[in-house]
Each structure stands twice: as C-alpha cells, then as structure tokens.
CSV table of C-alpha atoms in Angstrom, one decimal:
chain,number,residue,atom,x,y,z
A,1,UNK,CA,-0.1,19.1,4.1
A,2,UNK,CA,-2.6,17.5,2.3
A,3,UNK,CA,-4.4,15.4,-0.9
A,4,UNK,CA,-5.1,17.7,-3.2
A,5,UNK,CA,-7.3,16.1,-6.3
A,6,UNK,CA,-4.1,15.5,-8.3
A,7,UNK,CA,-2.6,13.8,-5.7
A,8,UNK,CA,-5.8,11.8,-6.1
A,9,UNK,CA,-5.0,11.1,-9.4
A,10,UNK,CA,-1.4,10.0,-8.8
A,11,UNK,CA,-2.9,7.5,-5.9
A,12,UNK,CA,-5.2,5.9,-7.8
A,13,UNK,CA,-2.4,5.2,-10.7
A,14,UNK,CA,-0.3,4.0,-7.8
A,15,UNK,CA,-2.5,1.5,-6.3
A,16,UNK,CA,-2.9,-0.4,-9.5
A,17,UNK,CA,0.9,-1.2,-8.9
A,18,UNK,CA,0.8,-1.5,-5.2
A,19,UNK,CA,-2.2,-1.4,-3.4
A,20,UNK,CA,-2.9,0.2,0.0
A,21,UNK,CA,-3.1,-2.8,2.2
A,22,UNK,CA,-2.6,-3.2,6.1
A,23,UNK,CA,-1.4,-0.4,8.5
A,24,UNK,CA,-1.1,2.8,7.3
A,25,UNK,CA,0.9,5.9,9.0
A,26,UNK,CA,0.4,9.7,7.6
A,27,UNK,CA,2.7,12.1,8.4
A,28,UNK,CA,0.6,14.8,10.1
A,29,UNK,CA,-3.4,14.9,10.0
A,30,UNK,CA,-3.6,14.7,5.9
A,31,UNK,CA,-5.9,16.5,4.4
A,32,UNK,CA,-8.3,15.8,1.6
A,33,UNK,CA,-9.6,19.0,-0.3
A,34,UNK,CA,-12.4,16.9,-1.9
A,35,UNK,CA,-15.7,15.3,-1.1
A,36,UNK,CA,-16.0,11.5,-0.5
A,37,UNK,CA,-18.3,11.7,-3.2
A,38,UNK,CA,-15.6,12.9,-5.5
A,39,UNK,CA,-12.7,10.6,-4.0
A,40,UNK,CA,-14.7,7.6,-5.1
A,41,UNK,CA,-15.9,9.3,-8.5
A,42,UNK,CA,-12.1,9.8,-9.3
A,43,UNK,CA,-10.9,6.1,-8.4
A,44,UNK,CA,-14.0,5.0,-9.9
A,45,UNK,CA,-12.8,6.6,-13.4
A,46,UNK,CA,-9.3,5.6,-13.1
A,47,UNK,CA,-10.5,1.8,-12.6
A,48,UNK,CA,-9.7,1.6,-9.0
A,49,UNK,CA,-11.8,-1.2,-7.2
A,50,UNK,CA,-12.8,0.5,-3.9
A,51,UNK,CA,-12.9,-1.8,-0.7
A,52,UNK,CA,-16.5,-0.7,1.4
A,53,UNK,CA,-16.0,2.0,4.3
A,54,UNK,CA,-17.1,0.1,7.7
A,55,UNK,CA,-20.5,1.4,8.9
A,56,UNK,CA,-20.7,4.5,10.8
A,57,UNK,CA,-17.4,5.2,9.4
A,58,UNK,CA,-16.4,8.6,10.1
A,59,UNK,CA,-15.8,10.6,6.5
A,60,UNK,CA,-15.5,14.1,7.8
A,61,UNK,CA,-12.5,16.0,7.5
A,62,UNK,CA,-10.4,16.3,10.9
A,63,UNK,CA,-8.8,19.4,10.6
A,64,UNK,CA,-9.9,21.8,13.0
A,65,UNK,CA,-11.3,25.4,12.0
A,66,UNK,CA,-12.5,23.8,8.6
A,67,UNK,CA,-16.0,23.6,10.6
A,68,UNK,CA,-17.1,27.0,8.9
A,69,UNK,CA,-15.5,26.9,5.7
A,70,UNK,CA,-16.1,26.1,1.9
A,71,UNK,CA,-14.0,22.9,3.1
A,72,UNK,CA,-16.3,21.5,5.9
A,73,UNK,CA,-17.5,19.0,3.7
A,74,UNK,CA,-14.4,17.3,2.3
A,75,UNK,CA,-13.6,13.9,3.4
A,76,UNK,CA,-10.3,13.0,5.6
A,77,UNK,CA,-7.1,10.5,5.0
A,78,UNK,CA,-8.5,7.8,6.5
A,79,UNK,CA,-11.8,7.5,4.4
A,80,UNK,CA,-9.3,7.6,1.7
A,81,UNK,CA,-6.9,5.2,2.4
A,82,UNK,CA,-9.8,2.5,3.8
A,83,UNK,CA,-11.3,3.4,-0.1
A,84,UNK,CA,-8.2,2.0,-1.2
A,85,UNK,CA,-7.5,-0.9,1.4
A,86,UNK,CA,-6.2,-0.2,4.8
A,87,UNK,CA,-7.2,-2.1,7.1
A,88,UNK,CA,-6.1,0.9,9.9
A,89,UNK,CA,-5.0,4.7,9.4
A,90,UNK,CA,-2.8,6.7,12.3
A,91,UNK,CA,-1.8,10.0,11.8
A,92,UNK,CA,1.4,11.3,13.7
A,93,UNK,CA,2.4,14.8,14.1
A,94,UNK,CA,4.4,16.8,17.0
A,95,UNK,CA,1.5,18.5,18.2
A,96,UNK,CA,-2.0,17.6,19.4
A,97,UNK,CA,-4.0,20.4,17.5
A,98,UNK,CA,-5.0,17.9,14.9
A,99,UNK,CA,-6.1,15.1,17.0
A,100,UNK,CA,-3.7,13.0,15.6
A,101,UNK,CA,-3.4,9.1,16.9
A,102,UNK,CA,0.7,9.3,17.8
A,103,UNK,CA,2.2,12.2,19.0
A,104,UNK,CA,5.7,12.0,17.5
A,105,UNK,CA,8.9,14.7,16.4
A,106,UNK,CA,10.0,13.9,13.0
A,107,UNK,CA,12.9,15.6,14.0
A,108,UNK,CA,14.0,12.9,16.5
A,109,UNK,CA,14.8,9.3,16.6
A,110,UNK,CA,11.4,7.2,16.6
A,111,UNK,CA,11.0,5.0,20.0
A,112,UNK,CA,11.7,1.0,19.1
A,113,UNK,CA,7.6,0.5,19.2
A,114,UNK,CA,7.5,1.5,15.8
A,115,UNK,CA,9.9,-0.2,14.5
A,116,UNK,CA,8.5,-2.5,11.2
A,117,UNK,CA,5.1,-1.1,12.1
A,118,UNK,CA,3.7,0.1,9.1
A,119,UNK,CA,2.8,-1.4,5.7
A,120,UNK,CA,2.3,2.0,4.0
A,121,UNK,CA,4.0,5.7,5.0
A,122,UNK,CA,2.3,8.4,3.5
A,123,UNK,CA,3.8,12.1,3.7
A,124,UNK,CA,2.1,14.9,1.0
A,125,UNK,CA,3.7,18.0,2.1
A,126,UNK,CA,4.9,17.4,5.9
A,127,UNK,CA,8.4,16.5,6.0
A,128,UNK,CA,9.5,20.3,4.3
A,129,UNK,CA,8.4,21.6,7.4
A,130,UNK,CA,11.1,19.5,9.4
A,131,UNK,CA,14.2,20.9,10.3
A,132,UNK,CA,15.9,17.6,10.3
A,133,UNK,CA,15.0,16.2,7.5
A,134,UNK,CA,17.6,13.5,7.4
A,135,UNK,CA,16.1,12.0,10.4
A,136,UNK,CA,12.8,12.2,9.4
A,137,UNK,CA,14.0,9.8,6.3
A,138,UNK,CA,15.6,7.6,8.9
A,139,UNK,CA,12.2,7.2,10.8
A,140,UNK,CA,10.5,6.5,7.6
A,141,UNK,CA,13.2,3.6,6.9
A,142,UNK,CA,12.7,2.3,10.7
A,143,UNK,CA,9.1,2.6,10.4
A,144,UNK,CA,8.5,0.8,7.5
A,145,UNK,CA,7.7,-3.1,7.4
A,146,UNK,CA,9.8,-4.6,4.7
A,147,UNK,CA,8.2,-4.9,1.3
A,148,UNK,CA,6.3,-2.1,3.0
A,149,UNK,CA,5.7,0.9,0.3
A,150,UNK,CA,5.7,5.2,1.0
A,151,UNK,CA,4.2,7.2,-0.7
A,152,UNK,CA,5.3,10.9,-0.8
A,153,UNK,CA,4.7,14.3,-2.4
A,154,UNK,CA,6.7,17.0,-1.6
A,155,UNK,CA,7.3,21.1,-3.0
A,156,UNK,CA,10.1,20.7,-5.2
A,157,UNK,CA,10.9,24.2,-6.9
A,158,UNK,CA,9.2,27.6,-6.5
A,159,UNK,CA,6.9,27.0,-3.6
A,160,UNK,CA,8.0,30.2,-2.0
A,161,UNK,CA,7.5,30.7,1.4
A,162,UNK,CA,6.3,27.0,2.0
A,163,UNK,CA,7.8,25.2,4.5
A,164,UNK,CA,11.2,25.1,5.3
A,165,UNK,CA,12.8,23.3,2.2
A,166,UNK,CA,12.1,22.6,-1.5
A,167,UNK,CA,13.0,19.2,-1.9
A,168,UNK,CA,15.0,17.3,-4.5
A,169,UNK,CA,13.7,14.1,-6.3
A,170,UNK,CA,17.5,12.9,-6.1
A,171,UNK,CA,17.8,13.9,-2.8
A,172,UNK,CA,14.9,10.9,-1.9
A,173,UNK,CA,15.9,8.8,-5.2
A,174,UNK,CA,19.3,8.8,-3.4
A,175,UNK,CA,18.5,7.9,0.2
A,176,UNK,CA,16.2,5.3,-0.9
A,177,UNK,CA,18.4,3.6,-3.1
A,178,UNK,CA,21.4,3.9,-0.4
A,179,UNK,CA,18.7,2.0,2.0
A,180,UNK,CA,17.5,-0.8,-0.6
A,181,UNK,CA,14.2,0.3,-1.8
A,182,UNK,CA,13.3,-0.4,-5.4
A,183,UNK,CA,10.2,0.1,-7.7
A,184,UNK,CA,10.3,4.0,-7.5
C-alpha cells in the first residue's frame, strides 16, 4: 500500500476538483515512495496551491524497516495530505506494526465512533488484501461524512500475486452508485 509518484499525479489533478480539506482517514500506514522535496515539486507543476506544513512537522516516512534503505528519505501520508489541506491525518490498519493512530479490521463492522467521521477516505492498495471486501466498502460508506470524498487506487488486472483480489472499476462504480455517491 502506498503513493507511488503517479498516484501523485492523479492527486494533484484530483484536488483541483475537490480539495483535501478536514479529517482524513488512510487505510493502513500509506506510503509515499518520494521525497517531500519532490511531493511539493510535482503539485507545484501541476498548479496545486500547497497549504504550509505546521512547524516541527514530522515528514519522515513511518514505515518501519525503511530506516536503512534507499527509501529512508521519502516523506509519509500525512505530510502529503496536510500539503494539500487536512487539517488531521489517522491511519487505521488491523495491526500495530505500523504505528498506525486506530487499530481497526476492515473485515468487520466499524464501532458507531466512526460513524460521519471523516471528510476524506483514502485507500491506495489496502482493501485487496481484505478478505471481506464487501464490508470494507460498507465501513468506507459508514465512515464517510456526507459530501465527504474517497479517494482510491486499487490493482485491477495482472498484478499477480498481489493481495488477495484484482479489483473491478464496476465493482466500486456499482457500489457507490447503489449508495448515492456522484462525481466519480
């Protein structure tokens, strides 16, 4: 799971329509394989005006074990998403490993707390790895303030041995039209 430099690309287009704004959730600890340095240079070219990180911000990557690799200096999902507007950034995932602010199944109805929580949901390449995906699409729905926007990037076809599903555009064009989103 993770923001690769086209999915960069695709947010920056994306936030000229509807811009990051408020509470965002990621599924799983997202993240970046890019620098801050070249987050900002691609939003910059694409016309995107960047809202200023907080002082002291952290911009280092959160995934553990990327300490002493070629990827120790990319930025994380919040830096990102704060770049574009958030106001705050929690990442949920089943496990801890990550550090992630909500522990949370996918796989299992969300509890009532996070129900209309979240202006923004942001899933690049989490949800494959669900086994129930259909309630994972449910929690997205529940999670999701009205007028709220997701964002999400999934393997579709011939990403072998990723995850455990490829998944359909109609498959989500379907759901979210059967649940009364528009604008997709």
């Amino acid at each position: 799971m993770g923001i690769l430099t086209r999915n960069l690309y695709l947010l920056a287009i994306e936030q000229k329509k509807y811009p990051i704004k408020g509470d965002v959730l990621t599924f799983g600890q997202q993240s970046v394989h890019a620098t801050l340095g070249e987050v900002k240079r691609i939003f910059e070219k694409e016309g995107v005006i960047l809202k200023k990180l907080p002082e002291n911000f952290d911009t280092k990557n959160k995934i553990p074990g990327w300490e002493k690799t070629g990827y120790q200096n990319y930025t994380n999902c919040q830096a990102v998403m704060r770049l574009l507007g958030a106001e705050n950034v929690f990442a949920a995932d089943i496990s801890g490993y990550e550090n992630p602010d909500i522990l949370m199944d996918f796989n299992a109805p969300v509890g009532k707390q996070y129900y209309n929580k979240f202006n923004v949901i942001l899933d690049i390449g989490t949800i494959e790895h669900v086994f129930n995906i259909p309630q994972a699409l449910e929690n997205i729905t529940l999670m999701l303030k009205p007028g709220g926007t997701v964002i999400l990037g999934y393997p579709v076809a011939g990403t072998i041995n990723h995850g455990f599903y490829q998944i359909c555009p109609t498959l989500l064009y379907d759901y979210f039209s059967a649940n009364g989103f528009e604008n997709f």
